[in-house]
Tab-separated table of C-alpha atoms in Angstrom:
chain	number	residue	atom	x	y	z
A	30	MET	CA	22.319	-4.247	13.945
A	31	ARG	CA	20.699	-4.721	10.706
A	32	ILE	CA	19.842	-0.792	9.614
A	33	SER	CA	17.476	-2.803	6.209
A	34	LYS	CA	15.014	-3.770	8.577
A	35	TYR	CA	14.439	-0.139	9.621
A	36	PHE	CA	13.386	0.660	5.647
A	37	VAL	CA	10.956	-0.571	3.013
A	38	LYS	CA	12.809	-3.041	0.664
A	39	SER	CA	12.371	-1.707	-2.532
A	40	GLY	CA	13.639	1.889	-1.379
A	41	LEU	CA	17.342	0.829	-0.467
A	42	LYS	CA	18.806	0.899	-3.925
A	43	VAL	CA	17.072	4.766	-3.951
A	44	LEU	CA	18.708	5.160	-0.359
A	45	ARG	CA	22.079	3.805	-1.049
A	46	VAL	CA	22.126	6.425	-4.513
A	47	ALA	CA	21.031	9.509	-2.377
A	48	LEU	CA	23.941	8.880	-0.143
A	49	LEU	CA	26.069	8.602	-2.374
A	50	ALA	CA	25.492	12.092	-4.063
A	51	LEU	CA	25.250	13.448	-0.167
A	52	ILE	CA	28.742	12.472	0.121
A	53	PHE	CA	29.901	13.797	-3.436
A	54	ALA	CA	27.771	16.952	-2.530
A	55	PHE	CA	29.750	17.243	0.811
A	56	ILE	CA	33.072	16.485	-1.029
A	57	PHE	CA	32.888	18.465	-4.081
A	58	SER	CA	30.965	21.727	-2.063
A	59	PHE	CA	28.207	21.387	-4.741
A	60	GLY	CA	24.389	21.743	-3.404
A	61	GLU	CA	24.925	20.188	-0.080
A	62	CYS	CA	21.707	22.005	1.648
A	63	PHE	CA	19.673	20.509	-1.151
A	64	PHE	CA	21.072	16.948	-1.520
A	65	SER	CA	20.469	17.131	2.326
A	66	LEU	CA	16.759	17.284	2.209
A	67	VAL	CA	16.618	15.025	-0.684
A	68	PHE	CA	18.129	12.350	1.651
A	69	ILE	CA	16.065	13.308	4.228
A	70	VAL	CA	12.708	13.284	2.021
A	71	PHE	CA	13.761	10.262	1.144
A	72	VAL	CA	14.316	8.396	4.555
A	73	LEU	CA	10.806	9.604	5.928
A	74	ILE	CA	9.061	8.401	2.505
A	75	TYR	CA	10.972	4.556	2.893
A	76	LEU	CA	10.978	4.480	6.340
A	77	GLU	CA	9.617	1.194	7.779
A	78	ARG	CA	6.611	2.056	9.856
A	79	ASP	CA	5.784	-1.432	11.030
A	80	LYS	CA	1.601	-1.127	12.917
A	81	LYS	CA	0.996	-4.360	14.392
A	82	ILE	CA	-2.208	-5.272	14.331
A	83	ASN	CA	-4.187	-6.153	17.424
A	84	GLN	CA	-6.607	-9.218	15.884
A	85	THR	CA	-9.319	-9.297	18.376
A	86	ASN	CA	-11.764	-9.528	15.941
A	87	LEU	CA	-11.396	-12.258	12.956
A	88	ASN	CA	-13.683	-10.900	10.776
A	89	GLY	CA	-12.038	-7.177	10.827
A	90	ILE	CA	-11.105	-4.895	8.247
A	91	TYR	CA	-7.980	-2.880	8.618
A	92	SER	CA	-6.213	-0.062	6.591
A	93	PRO	CA	-3.600	-0.997	4.563
A	94	ILE	CA	-2.056	2.692	4.444
A	95	SER	CA	-2.059	5.511	6.007
A	96	GLY	CA	-4.412	8.519	3.954
A	97	VAL	CA	-7.514	10.521	3.702
A	98	VAL	CA	-10.610	8.297	2.047
A	99	LYS	CA	-11.793	9.397	-1.097
A	100	ILE	CA	-14.541	7.466	-1.880
A	101	ILE	CA	-17.386	5.329	-0.224
A	102	GLU	CA	-19.410	3.768	-3.048
A	103	ILE	CA	-20.855	0.570	-5.205
A	104	GLY	CA	-19.016	-0.904	-7.679
A	105	GLU	CA	-18.156	-3.957	-9.395
A	106	PHE	CA	-15.245	-6.569	-8.739
A	107	ASN	CA	-15.313	-9.745	-10.401
A	108	GLY	CA	-18.687	-9.558	-12.350
A	109	LYS	CA	-20.235	-8.806	-8.948
A	110	LYS	CA	-21.273	-5.288	-7.381
A	111	CYS	CA	-19.101	-4.869	-4.120
A	112	LEU	CA	-18.359	-1.923	-1.708
A	113	LYS	CA	-15.420	-0.274	-2.748
A	114	VAL	CA	-13.461	2.433	-0.616
A	115	THR	CA	-10.640	4.248	-1.634
A	116	ILE	CA	-7.905	5.423	-0.007
A	117	LYS	CA	-5.785	8.015	-0.763
A	118	LYS	CA	-2.042	7.138	0.047
A	119	SER	CA	0.215	9.282	2.115
A	120	LEU	CA	3.562	10.637	1.352
A	121	PHE	CA	5.088	8.851	4.480
A	122	SER	CA	2.956	6.028	5.224
A	123	GLY	CA	5.275	2.997	4.544
A	124	ASN	CA	4.464	-0.651	3.231
A	125	ILE	CA	0.980	-1.492	2.056
A	126	ILE	CA	-0.294	-4.679	4.669
A	127	CYS	CA	-2.810	-6.605	4.054
A	128	PRO	CA	-6.287	-5.114	5.410
A	129	PHE	CA	-7.703	-9.048	6.358
A	130	ASN	CA	-7.786	-12.694	7.319
A	131	ALA	CA	-8.160	-13.961	3.746
A	132	LYS	CA	-6.980	-17.130	1.579
A	133	PHE	CA	-4.798	-15.482	-1.510
A	134	ILE	CA	-6.109	-16.334	-4.527
A	135	GLU	CA	-4.174	-14.565	-7.463
A	136	LEU	CA	-2.183	-11.866	-7.820
A	137	LYS	CA	-2.793	-9.248	-11.509
A	138	LYS	CA	-0.385	-6.773	-12.343
A	139	ARG	CA	-0.689	-4.013	-14.913
A	140	HIS	CA	2.685	-2.085	-15.932
A	141	GLY	CA	1.795	1.492	-17.368
A	142	LEU	CA	2.513	4.805	-16.638
A	143	PHE	CA	2.595	6.711	-13.271
A	144	MET	CA	0.255	9.825	-13.963
A	145	CYS	CA	-1.730	12.166	-11.704
A	146	LYS	CA	-4.930	10.471	-10.804
A	147	HIS	CA	-6.895	14.361	-11.841
A	148	ILE	CA	-5.760	13.107	-15.824
A	149	LYS	CA	-8.979	11.827	-17.654
A	150	THR	CA	-6.496	9.024	-19.333
A	151	ALA	CA	-5.040	7.853	-16.111
A	152	ASP	CA	-7.566	5.136	-15.256
A	153	PHE	CA	-6.787	3.314	-18.599
A	154	LEU	CA	-3.258	4.516	-18.146
A	155	SER	CA	-1.714	4.078	-14.727
A	156	GLU	CA	0.332	1.567	-13.299
A	157	ARG	CA	-1.461	-0.970	-10.931
A	158	ALA	CA	-1.547	-4.158	-9.283
A	159	LEU	CA	-4.579	-6.256	-8.294
A	160	PHE	CA	-4.542	-8.855	-4.853
A	161	ILE	CA	-7.255	-11.033	-5.243
A	162	PHE	CA	-8.379	-12.988	-2.046
A	163	SER	CA	-11.070	-15.433	-0.946
A	164	LEU	CA	-12.490	-14.074	2.324
A	165	LYS	CA	-15.840	-16.759	4.159
A	166	ASN	CA	-15.933	-17.736	0.578
A	167	GLN	CA	-16.422	-14.681	-0.823
A	168	PRO	CA	-14.228	-12.587	-3.419
A	169	VAL	CA	-12.224	-9.400	-2.390
A	170	GLY	CA	-9.468	-7.137	-3.787
A	171	LEU	CA	-6.993	-5.118	-3.437
A	172	ARG	CA	-6.565	-2.566	-6.321
A	173	LEU	CA	-3.459	-0.500	-5.505
A	174	ILE	CA	-2.854	2.451	-8.039
A	175	ALA	CA	0.666	4.061	-8.665
A	176	GLY	CA	0.710	8.370	-8.563
A	177	ALA	CA	2.365	10.628	-10.342
A	178	PHE	CA	5.221	10.478	-7.408
A	179	SER	CA	5.859	6.990	-7.550
A	180	LEU	CA	9.220	6.079	-8.438
A	181	SER	CA	8.024	2.273	-9.156
A	182	LEU	CA	5.343	-0.227	-7.841
A	183	GLU	CA	6.813	-2.623	-5.641
A	184	THR	CA	4.921	-6.086	-4.907
A	185	ASN	CA	4.884	-9.287	-2.770
A	186	GLU	CA	3.065	-12.327	-3.895
A	187	PRO	CA	1.890	-13.605	-0.170
A	188	LYS	CA	1.671	-16.747	0.702
A	189	ASN	CA	-1.146	-18.599	2.569
A	190	GLU	CA	-0.070	-20.203	6.430
A	191	ARG	CA	-0.470	-23.682	6.426
A	192	TYR	CA	-2.342	-24.531	9.439
A	193	ILE	CA	-5.134	-21.701	8.804
A	194	ASN	CA	-4.870	-21.771	4.716
A	195	ALA	CA	-4.735	-18.000	4.906
A	196	VAL	CA	-2.791	-14.645	4.243
A	197	LYS	CA	-2.873	-13.005	8.054
A	198	ALA	CA	-3.822	-9.158	8.234
A	199	GLY	CA	-0.462	-7.048	8.639
A	200	SER	CA	1.473	-8.946	6.114
A	201	GLU	CA	3.274	-6.685	3.900
A	202	LEU	CA	1.865	-6.376	-0.050
A	203	GLY	CA	4.027	-4.158	-1.490
A	204	PHE	CA	5.050	-0.478	-1.271
A	205	MET	CA	4.750	2.637	-4.132
A	206	SER	CA	5.263	6.476	-2.404
A	207	SER	CA	2.242	7.621	-3.564
A	208	GLY	CA	-1.159	6.548	-5.044
A	209	GLU	CA	-4.423	5.418	-4.263
A	210	ILE	CA	-6.043	1.583	-2.697
A	211	GLU	CA	-9.208	0.298	-3.465
A	212	LEU	CA	-10.408	-1.882	-1.042
A	213	LEU	CA	-13.353	-3.547	-2.774
A	214	LEU	CA	-15.312	-5.801	-0.568
A	215	PRO	CA	-18.562	-7.625	-0.003
A	216	LEU	CA	-21.460	-5.756	-0.048
A	217	ASN	CA	-22.534	-6.937	3.795
A	218	THR	CA	-19.432	-4.988	5.010
A	219	GLN	CA	-19.508	-2.457	7.645
A	220	ILE	CA	-17.584	0.431	7.291
A	221	SER	CA	-16.632	2.564	9.626
A	222	LEU	CA	-15.472	5.328	7.573
A	223	SER	CA	-16.409	8.762	6.231
A	224	VAL	CA	-15.149	10.894	2.405
A	225	SER	CA	-12.368	12.890	4.169
A	226	GLU	CA	-11.527	11.566	7.135
A	227	ARG	CA	-8.135	10.370	7.660
A	228	VAL	CA	-7.146	6.885	8.445
A	229	LYS	CA	-3.336	5.443	10.097
A	230	LYS	CA	-2.183	1.661	9.260
A	231	SER	CA	-3.908	-0.835	10.348
A	232	ALA	CA	-6.769	0.452	12.529
A	233	LEU	CA	-9.346	-1.508	12.175
A	234	ILE	CA	-12.156	-0.076	9.623
A	235	GLY	CA	-14.924	-2.246	9.959
A	236	TYR	CA	-15.540	-5.846	9.200
A	237	LEU	CA	-17.640	-8.492	7.839
A	238	ARG	CA	-21.036	-9.468	8.931
A	239	SER	CA	-21.615	-13.145	9.444
């Protein structure tokens, strides 16, 4: 049995270090409770929580993470107006998944700092990544903005599947411990969410109107 399949890949090194620290704590009888608590927290953060998507709606938009909806507004993406949905990630949400069936175009990553979103300069200095897709010939995006408690921002560049020339909804895109995700969608997207609503990863949150 491979233990690694139960945890996010980017967290395995952190878990090994935390486990090693815990072992030394018990050997030298120093801070056993503290290091035990730290290890448990890291296990919960990096525990893989795969949620299979029931793709009954090929035009469906699914939540890429578990968290709380912060903003639903008209924004701008690729030089055009878009519907922007911002979700604050839950600490124990696991990896980030692709929220739709779409053709992958490009991944842009900007290195920066791991900052609290409330700091004014966070929008300019935070570590972030942008996945650009094409959904029914319309540009859509998924922006990851790392938070203050993120140790790193991990991204997996997806590959379009050969027969459908697209990335399937539910495919793993990356991981961050804390932060926000912005869904940049066409204006003709119907969203069944409201601000401050809690949402679970892989839940159907809307669809693209024909």
